[in-house]
Short mmCIF file of C-alpha atoms and ligand atoms in Angstrom, two decimals:
data_model
loop_
_atom_site.label_atom_id
_atom_site.label_comp_id
_atom_site.label_asym_id
_atom_site.label_seq_id
_atom_site.Cartn_x
_atom_site.Cartn_y
_atom_site.Cartn_z
CA MET N 182 -4.52 5.13 -24.20
CA ARG N 183 -2.11 5.05 -21.56
CA LYS N 184 0.11 2.30 -20.31
CA ILE N 185 0.27 1.40 -16.83
CA ILE N 186 2.56 -1.37 -14.99
CA HIS N 187 1.50 -2.04 -11.28
CA ILE N 188 4.81 -4.11 -9.84
CA ASP N 189 4.25 -6.00 -6.33
CA MET N 190 7.23 -7.91 -4.71
CA ASP N 191 6.83 -11.48 -4.01
CA CYS N 192 6.32 -12.11 -0.55
CA PHE N 193 8.65 -9.30 -0.02
CA TYR N 194 9.73 -9.07 3.91
CA ALA N 195 10.29 -12.88 3.75
CA ALA N 196 12.22 -12.78 0.21
CA VAL N 197 14.61 -9.85 1.99
CA GLU N 198 15.44 -12.16 5.00
CA VAL N 199 16.17 -15.14 2.80
CA LYS N 200 18.44 -12.97 0.66
CA HIS N 201 20.29 -12.14 3.86
CA ASN N 202 19.99 -15.68 5.39
CA PRO N 203 20.45 -18.27 2.25
CA HIS N 204 20.12 -20.91 4.65
CA LEU N 205 16.26 -20.15 5.05
CA LYS N 206 15.57 -20.65 1.32
CA GLY N 207 13.08 -23.06 0.62
CA LYS N 208 11.90 -23.14 4.17
CA PRO N 209 8.43 -22.08 5.62
CA LEU N 210 9.34 -18.46 6.96
CA GLY N 211 7.37 -16.15 8.96
CA VAL N 212 8.17 -12.48 9.83
CA GLY N 213 6.88 -11.02 12.95
CA GLY N 214 7.18 -11.02 16.71
CA PRO N 215 7.46 -14.07 18.72
CA ALA N 216 4.37 -16.20 19.49
CA ASN N 217 4.47 -15.89 23.42
CA THR N 218 3.46 -12.17 22.36
CA ARG N 219 0.15 -10.64 20.77
CA SER N 220 2.31 -10.06 17.71
CA VAL N 221 0.90 -10.80 14.36
CA LEU N 222 2.90 -11.90 11.13
CA CYS N 223 4.18 -9.32 8.62
CA THR N 224 4.03 -11.69 6.08
CA ALA N 225 5.09 -15.66 5.15
CA SER N 226 7.35 -17.13 2.49
CA TYR N 227 5.25 -19.29 -0.13
CA GLU N 228 6.60 -22.43 1.62
CA ALA N 229 4.55 -21.37 4.85
CA ARG N 230 1.24 -19.97 3.19
CA LYS N 231 0.63 -23.96 1.81
CA PHE N 232 0.17 -24.65 5.38
CA GLY N 233 -2.60 -21.63 5.61
CA VAL N 234 -0.30 -19.03 7.06
CA ARG N 235 -1.17 -15.49 6.10
CA SER N 236 -0.08 -11.87 6.71
CA ALA N 237 -1.71 -10.39 9.81
CA MET N 238 -1.99 -14.08 11.55
CA PRO N 239 -1.28 -14.07 15.25
CA SER N 240 2.01 -15.62 15.11
CA SER N 241 1.16 -18.35 17.72
CA GLN N 242 -1.95 -19.13 15.19
CA ALA N 243 0.69 -19.54 12.60
CA LEU N 244 2.86 -22.09 14.55
CA ARG N 245 0.34 -23.88 15.30
CA LEU N 246 -0.74 -24.39 11.43
CA CYS N 247 2.89 -25.11 10.93
CA PRO N 248 5.10 -26.14 13.68
CA GLN N 249 8.13 -26.08 11.58
CA LEU N 250 7.82 -22.42 10.85
CA ILE N 251 10.83 -20.60 11.44
CA LEU N 252 9.82 -16.93 12.81
CA VAL N 253 11.97 -14.04 12.32
CA PRO N 254 11.67 -10.26 13.58
CA PRO N 255 11.08 -7.72 10.91
CA HIS N 256 14.20 -5.66 9.90
CA PHE N 257 12.69 -2.64 8.47
CA ASP N 258 15.99 -1.06 7.30
CA LEU N 259 16.60 -4.00 5.38
CA TYR N 260 13.19 -3.75 3.49
CA THR N 261 13.56 0.34 2.83
CA GLU N 262 16.93 -0.08 1.43
CA GLU N 263 15.80 -2.93 -0.99
CA SER N 264 12.77 -1.00 -1.38
CA ARG N 265 15.29 2.13 -2.62
CA LYS N 266 17.18 -0.17 -5.01
CA VAL N 267 14.02 -1.46 -6.84
CA ARG N 268 12.94 2.31 -7.14
CA GLU N 269 16.52 2.86 -8.90
CA ILE N 270 15.38 -0.05 -11.27
CA PHE N 271 11.84 1.70 -11.85
CA GLU N 272 13.91 5.21 -12.91
CA ARG N 273 15.83 3.56 -15.78
CA PHE N 274 12.49 3.57 -17.44
CA THR N 275 10.06 6.19 -16.07
CA ASN N 276 10.02 9.02 -13.63
CA LYS N 277 6.39 8.82 -13.25
CA ILE N 278 6.09 6.21 -10.28
CA GLU N 279 3.53 6.32 -7.59
CA PRO N 280 4.98 4.13 -4.60
CA LEU N 281 2.17 2.49 -2.61
CA SER N 282 4.16 0.96 -0.02
CA LEU N 283 7.73 -0.65 0.26
CA ASP N 284 7.04 -3.27 -2.03
CA GLU N 285 4.62 -1.90 -4.55
CA ALA N 286 4.29 0.76 -7.34
CA TYR N 287 2.55 2.09 -10.24
CA LEU N 288 4.72 3.23 -13.31
CA ASP N 289 3.17 5.04 -16.16
CA VAL N 290 5.17 3.94 -19.05
CA THR N 291 2.96 5.81 -21.77
CA ASP N 292 6.01 7.85 -22.95
CA CYS N 293 9.22 5.22 -22.60
CA LYS N 294 11.06 4.82 -25.70
CA GLN N 295 12.72 1.47 -24.71
CA PHE N 296 11.28 -1.80 -26.15
CA SER N 297 9.73 0.18 -28.82
CA GLY N 298 7.27 1.29 -25.97
CA SER N 299 6.10 -2.26 -25.19
CA ALA N 300 4.96 -2.13 -21.71
CA THR N 301 4.80 -6.15 -21.63
CA LEU N 302 8.42 -5.97 -22.55
CA ILE N 303 9.42 -3.27 -20.41
CA ALA N 304 7.86 -5.35 -17.09
CA GLN N 305 9.40 -7.92 -18.42
CA GLU N 306 12.88 -6.02 -18.11
CA ILE N 307 12.09 -4.66 -14.85
CA ARG N 308 11.44 -8.33 -13.36
CA ARG N 309 14.49 -9.54 -14.91
CA LEU N 310 16.78 -6.63 -13.65
CA ILE N 311 15.13 -7.01 -9.97
CA LEU N 312 16.05 -10.62 -10.09
CA ALA N 313 19.53 -10.33 -11.83
CA GLU N 314 20.59 -7.45 -9.46
CA LEU N 315 19.03 -7.82 -6.15
CA ASN N 316 18.02 -11.52 -6.40
CA LEU N 317 14.51 -10.87 -5.48
CA THR N 318 11.46 -11.42 -7.76
CA ALA N 319 8.32 -9.14 -8.43
CA SER N 320 4.95 -9.74 -10.15
CA ALA N 321 3.39 -7.35 -12.67
CA GLY N 322 0.24 -6.34 -13.84
CA ILE N 323 0.21 -4.25 -17.41
CA ALA N 324 -3.12 -2.42 -18.10
CA ALA N 325 -4.59 1.15 -19.16
CA ASN N 326 -5.01 2.16 -15.87
CA LYS N 327 -4.06 1.57 -12.27
CA PHE N 328 -7.20 -0.42 -11.24
CA LEU N 329 -6.77 -3.23 -13.86
CA ALA N 330 -2.98 -3.02 -13.48
CA LYS N 331 -3.33 -3.67 -9.65
CA ILE N 332 -5.78 -6.38 -10.22
CA ALA N 333 -3.51 -8.19 -13.03
CA SER N 334 -0.59 -8.27 -10.88
CA ASP N 335 -2.04 -10.89 -8.60
CA TRP N 336 -2.86 -12.88 -11.64
CA ARG N 337 0.37 -14.71 -12.11
CA LYS N 338 2.13 -14.33 -8.71
CA PRO N 339 4.95 -15.02 -7.74
CA ASN N 340 7.35 -14.17 -10.18
CA GLY N 341 4.90 -13.66 -13.10
CA GLN N 342 3.11 -11.14 -15.16
CA PHE N 343 -0.19 -10.79 -16.80
CA VAL N 344 -1.38 -7.79 -19.49
CA VAL N 345 -5.07 -6.64 -19.92
CA ARG N 346 -5.38 -5.78 -23.15
CA PRO N 347 -8.08 -3.19 -24.11
CA GLN N 348 -10.16 -6.15 -25.92
CA ASP N 349 -9.92 -8.62 -22.59
CA VAL N 350 -10.99 -5.91 -20.22
CA GLU N 351 -15.00 -6.79 -20.55
CA ALA N 352 -14.32 -10.12 -20.11
CA PHE N 353 -11.68 -9.68 -17.46
CA ILE N 354 -13.89 -7.67 -14.95
CA LYS N 355 -17.02 -9.33 -15.29
CA ASP N 356 -16.41 -12.27 -12.96
CA LEU N 357 -14.13 -10.10 -10.64
CA LYS N 358 -15.67 -10.04 -6.98
CA VAL N 359 -16.72 -6.84 -5.57
CA GLU N 360 -14.08 -6.86 -2.90
CA LYS N 361 -11.81 -6.33 -5.44
CA ILE N 362 -12.79 -2.92 -6.61
CA PHE N 363 -10.50 0.13 -5.47
CA GLY N 364 -12.07 1.53 -2.24
CA VAL N 365 -14.39 -1.75 -1.64
CA ALA N 366 -13.73 -2.33 2.10
CA LYS N 367 -15.43 -5.05 4.17
CA VAL N 368 -18.40 -2.59 5.39
CA THR N 369 -19.31 -1.91 1.96
CA ALA N 370 -18.58 -5.36 0.43
CA LYS N 371 -21.19 -6.91 3.08
CA LYS N 372 -23.95 -4.31 1.78
CA MET N 373 -23.25 -5.34 -1.64
CA HIS N 374 -23.56 -9.02 -0.82
CA GLU N 375 -27.00 -8.17 1.12
CA LEU N 376 -28.19 -6.35 -2.22
CA GLY N 377 -27.21 -9.42 -4.13
CA LEU N 378 -23.87 -7.87 -5.78
CA PHE N 379 -21.12 -10.11 -5.76
CA THR N 380 -19.23 -9.30 -9.08
CA CYS N 381 -18.29 -6.12 -11.32
CA ALA N 382 -21.17 -8.01 -14.14
CA ASP N 383 -23.78 -7.54 -11.16
CA ILE N 384 -22.80 -3.70 -10.23
CA GLN N 385 -22.73 -3.17 -14.42
CA ASN N 386 -26.58 -4.38 -14.68
CA LEU N 387 -27.72 -1.41 -12.22
CA SER N 388 -28.10 2.44 -13.58
CA LEU N 389 -26.04 5.11 -12.39
CA THR N 390 -29.35 6.46 -10.72
CA GLN N 391 -29.85 3.06 -8.48
CA LEU N 392 -26.03 3.05 -7.70
CA GLN N 393 -26.43 6.68 -6.37
CA ALA N 394 -29.58 5.19 -4.20
CA TRP N 395 -27.85 2.90 -2.61
CA PHE N 396 -23.99 4.27 -2.52
CA GLY N 397 -24.41 8.00 -2.69
CA SER N 398 -21.28 9.92 -3.68
CA ARG N 399 -19.48 6.64 -4.70
CA ALA N 400 -21.97 5.41 -7.36
CA GLN N 401 -20.00 7.29 -10.02
CA GLU N 402 -16.74 5.59 -9.13
CA LEU N 403 -18.54 2.09 -8.98
CA TYR N 404 -20.23 2.54 -12.18
CA GLU N 405 -16.61 3.00 -14.09
CA PHE N 406 -14.63 0.71 -12.20
CA SER N 407 -17.16 -1.92 -12.64
CA ARG N 408 -16.41 -1.32 -16.21
CA GLY N 409 -12.60 -1.28 -15.89
CA ILE N 410 -12.74 2.44 -16.27
CA ASP N 411 -10.31 4.24 -14.12
CA GLU N 412 -8.81 7.76 -14.82
CA ARG N 413 -6.84 8.33 -11.88
CA GLU N 414 -3.35 9.77 -12.87
CA ILE N 415 -0.26 8.20 -11.27
CA ILE N 416 0.57 10.45 -8.09
CA THR N 417 4.44 10.95 -7.76
CA GLU N 418 6.07 11.68 -4.42
CA TRP N 419 6.14 15.33 -5.51
CA GLU N 420 2.27 15.33 -6.21
CA ARG N 421 1.43 13.72 -2.75
CA LYS N 422 -0.57 15.92 -0.38
CA SER N 423 0.37 13.36 2.40
CA LEU N 424 1.82 10.77 4.14
CA THR N 425 -0.11 8.87 6.63
CA VAL N 426 0.60 4.84 8.29
CA GLU N 427 -2.22 3.09 9.88
CA GLU N 428 -3.27 0.11 11.37
CA THR N 429 -6.51 -1.99 11.79
CA PHE N 430 -6.16 -4.31 15.00
CA ASN N 431 -8.02 -7.80 15.66
CA THR N 432 -9.23 -6.80 18.53
CA ASP N 433 -10.81 -3.17 19.65
CA ILE N 434 -8.56 -1.08 21.75
CA GLN N 435 -10.38 -0.17 24.95
CA THR N 436 -8.44 2.41 26.48
CA LEU N 437 -6.33 5.71 25.62
CA GLU N 438 -3.03 4.00 27.17
CA ASP N 439 -3.51 1.01 25.30
CA CYS N 440 -3.80 2.93 22.21
CA LYS N 441 -0.26 5.04 23.03
CA THR N 442 1.49 1.67 23.22
CA HIS N 443 0.85 1.08 19.30
CA ILE N 444 2.24 4.72 18.76
CA PRO N 445 6.14 3.57 18.57
CA ALA N 446 5.43 0.82 16.01
CA LEU N 447 3.56 3.19 13.79
CA TYR N 448 5.85 6.10 14.06
CA ALA N 449 8.78 3.78 13.12
CA ASP N 450 6.94 2.65 10.04
CA PHE N 451 5.89 6.68 9.42
CA TYR N 452 9.63 8.04 10.03
CA GLN N 453 11.23 5.42 7.67
CA ARG N 454 8.38 6.44 4.75
CA LEU N 455 8.96 10.06 5.60
CA ILE N 456 12.79 9.69 5.00
CA LYS N 457 12.66 7.46 2.31
CA GLY N 458 10.30 9.78 0.41
CA GLU N 459 12.25 13.19 1.28
CA TYR N 460 9.28 14.74 2.34
CA GLU N 461 10.99 16.18 5.64
CA ASP N 462 10.80 19.82 4.61
CA ARG N 463 7.51 19.71 3.14
CA ILE N 464 5.57 18.91 6.36
CA ARG N 465 2.67 21.73 6.94
CA GLY N 466 0.48 19.95 9.61
CA LEU N 467 0.01 16.60 11.73
CA VAL N 468 -2.88 14.11 11.52
CA VAL N 469 -4.24 11.39 13.94
CA LYS N 470 -6.94 9.20 12.40
CA LEU N 471 -9.17 6.93 14.65
CA LYS N 472 -11.68 4.46 13.61
CA PHE N 473 -13.75 3.33 16.28
CA PHE N 474 -15.57 0.21 17.23
CA ASP N 475 -18.70 1.40 15.34
CA PHE N 476 -16.92 2.13 12.25
CA LYS N 477 -17.27 5.81 12.73
CA SER N 478 -13.98 8.04 12.19
CA THR N 479 -12.64 10.94 13.36
CA THR N 480 -9.25 12.86 12.21
CA HIS N 481 -7.75 15.59 14.34
CA GLU N 482 -5.24 17.81 12.72
CA GLN N 483 -2.53 20.23 13.85
CA VAL N 484 -0.65 23.21 11.73
CA PHE N 485 3.20 21.92 12.09
CA GLN N 486 6.31 22.11 10.34
CA GLY N 487 9.55 20.24 10.99
CA ILE N 488 9.78 16.59 12.15
CA PRO N 489 7.43 15.35 14.37
CA SER N 490 8.18 13.21 17.31
CA GLU N 491 6.17 10.38 19.23
CA GLN N 492 5.14 12.75 21.81
CA ASP N 493 3.84 14.97 19.22
CA PHE N 494 1.70 12.15 17.78
CA ALA N 495 0.55 11.13 21.60
CA ARG N 496 -0.61 14.67 22.36
CA LEU N 497 -2.71 14.86 18.94
CA LEU N 498 -3.94 11.11 20.03
CA ASP N 499 -5.03 12.41 23.59
CA SER N 500 -7.37 15.31 21.50
CA ALA N 501 -8.78 12.71 19.04
CA TRP N 502 -9.68 10.05 21.75
CA SER N 503 -11.54 12.61 24.01
CA ARG N 504 -13.96 13.06 21.48
CA ARG N 505 -15.64 9.87 22.18
CA HIS N 506 -13.83 7.79 24.52
CA VAL N 507 -15.10 4.91 23.20
CA ALA N 508 -13.00 1.53 21.79
CA VAL N 509 -10.97 2.01 18.86
CA ARG N 510 -10.41 -0.36 15.94
CA LEU N 511 -7.90 1.42 14.12
CA ILE N 512 -4.85 4.34 14.79
CA GLY N 513 -3.54 6.24 11.74
CA LEU N 514 -1.39 8.91 11.87
CA GLY N 515 0.76 11.24 9.46
CA VAL N 516 1.59 14.43 7.97
CA ARG N 517 0.11 16.81 5.25
CA LEU N 518 2.66 17.93 2.93
CA SER N 519 2.97 21.06 0.77
CA THR N 520 2.88 20.68 -2.57
CA GLN N 521 4.87 23.57 -3.98
CA ASN N 522 6.64 22.93 -7.41
CA LYS N 523 9.75 21.28 -7.47
CA VAL N 524 11.43 23.46 -9.78
CA GLY N 525 10.82 26.19 -7.28
CA ASP N 526 12.14 24.20 -4.49
CA GLN N 527 15.52 23.22 -6.53
CA GLY N 528 16.10 26.53 -7.47
CA LEU N 529 15.85 27.51 -3.97
CA THR N 530 18.59 24.80 -2.67
CA SER N 531 21.32 25.65 -5.51
CA GLN N 532 20.68 29.37 -4.36
CA LEU N 533 21.88 28.17 -0.84
CA ARG N 534 24.36 26.14 -2.18
CA PHE N 535 25.69 29.15 -4.14
CA ALA N 536 25.61 31.19 -1.16
CA ILE N 537 27.65 28.98 0.93
P1 TTP L 1988 1.98 -7.78 0.08
O1 TTP L 1988 2.41 -7.53 -1.15
O2 TTP L 1988 0.56 -7.66 1.00
O3 TTP L 1988 2.42 -9.28 0.81
P2 TTP L 1988 3.68 -10.15 0.26
O4 TTP L 1988 4.89 -9.13 -0.56
O5 TTP L 1988 4.44 -10.36 1.32
O6 TTP L 1988 3.35 -11.16 -0.82
P3 TTP L 1988 2.99 -11.23 -2.10
O7 TTP L 1988 3.69 -12.39 -2.83
O8 TTP L 1988 1.48 -11.96 -1.76
O9 TTP L 1988 2.93 -9.82 -2.60
O10 TTP L 1988 2.79 -6.82 1.33
C1 TTP L 1988 4.13 -6.22 1.14
C2 TTP L 1988 4.78 -6.17 2.22
O11 TTP L 1988 4.16 -5.42 3.52
C3 TTP L 1988 4.85 -7.64 3.21
O12 TTP L 1988 6.08 -8.64 2.71
C4 TTP L 1988 4.81 -7.28 4.65
C5 TTP L 1988 3.99 -5.93 4.72
N1 TTP L 1988 2.82 -6.53 4.85
C6 TTP L 1988 2.59 -6.22 6.93
O13 TTP L 1988 3.51 -5.80 7.67
N2 TTP L 1988 1.28 -6.36 7.47
C7 TTP L 1988 0.51 -6.81 6.39
O14 TTP L 1988 -0.87 -6.97 6.96
C8 TTP L 1988 0.34 -6.87 5.11
C9 TTP L 1988 -0.33 -7.59 3.90
C10 TTP L 1988 1.82 -6.70 4.33
MG1 MG L 1989 4.06 -8.24 -2.64
#
């Protein structure tokens, strides 16, 4: 049986801002652009959340809910730096690490010998080190697979952890809302509700054949996830096949020009992840993805090597847009990566060094 830990930092961007400006501690804080623009909040401190302030909420709305809200602009370089330090702590326990974003990662500690191999104690120690060394708090979920671990990390948030033992899986999963199942987004959730399916127990009651009739190729994974079964392995940075960033908009974007105004922010996010993951030398292709107002999507790809510029993505966006010329609700951009093995690459690097 595997031992998986999912770590999720608490109100990450806000916590990093407080760390760098201690006078913000204990205050309602939002990270995002000013209220007189169309910007939305990246996140909010727990003090602000008491007023109903949430991630992705327009700053103006957040200020209406919480007039004393302190708004600070995001500092992505600081978040990247803290994220790197958190990762260094993870690496003391395992090298099977799958980052999901700057503030979230899966760790496979099955082979970790520390703390007699107790994943619960390892998670506790990781959280203790994050607090002691970085002055930040994290929450953790511990389980035999990624799906359960991720859900569990939300259970004792903030600054807590929750273990799903094998004998508890059945009870843990049965009341879980279908929205929590990995890969079930708004559209599928709505369909499930219309079919009278609200919890994992409701899905468990269906045969695989019935699931296939309703959900096609996704039936098998729904069958398994709804029973708390998830065989997905941890995918380390080296095994990663692509890197993409995307943004869903509150209101559909009507024109190509408006789409292009979102490229700089997406590109900044993409570039930071590219550098952080040290993927620069592995780029083999560019990708732009658009999801349209009717939820249909298209991806446009181009063979590419080197580091793409904003203009490279803008050109690809032109081609993707020209396929339909209709309003867009999501833009994604990214790169395909080669997955040649690390040993080979290291060999090459050391040969070059030797040559110099
Ligand atoms: P989350 O882990 O979803 O949120 P959080 O860490 O702020 O709060 P929690 O304690 O509930 O985990 O996201 C991590 C960071 O990602 C968050 O600090 C800011 C950023 N983010 C956005 O920029 N936009 C978003 O819509 C969301 C959800 C997060
Ligand atoms: Mg978080």
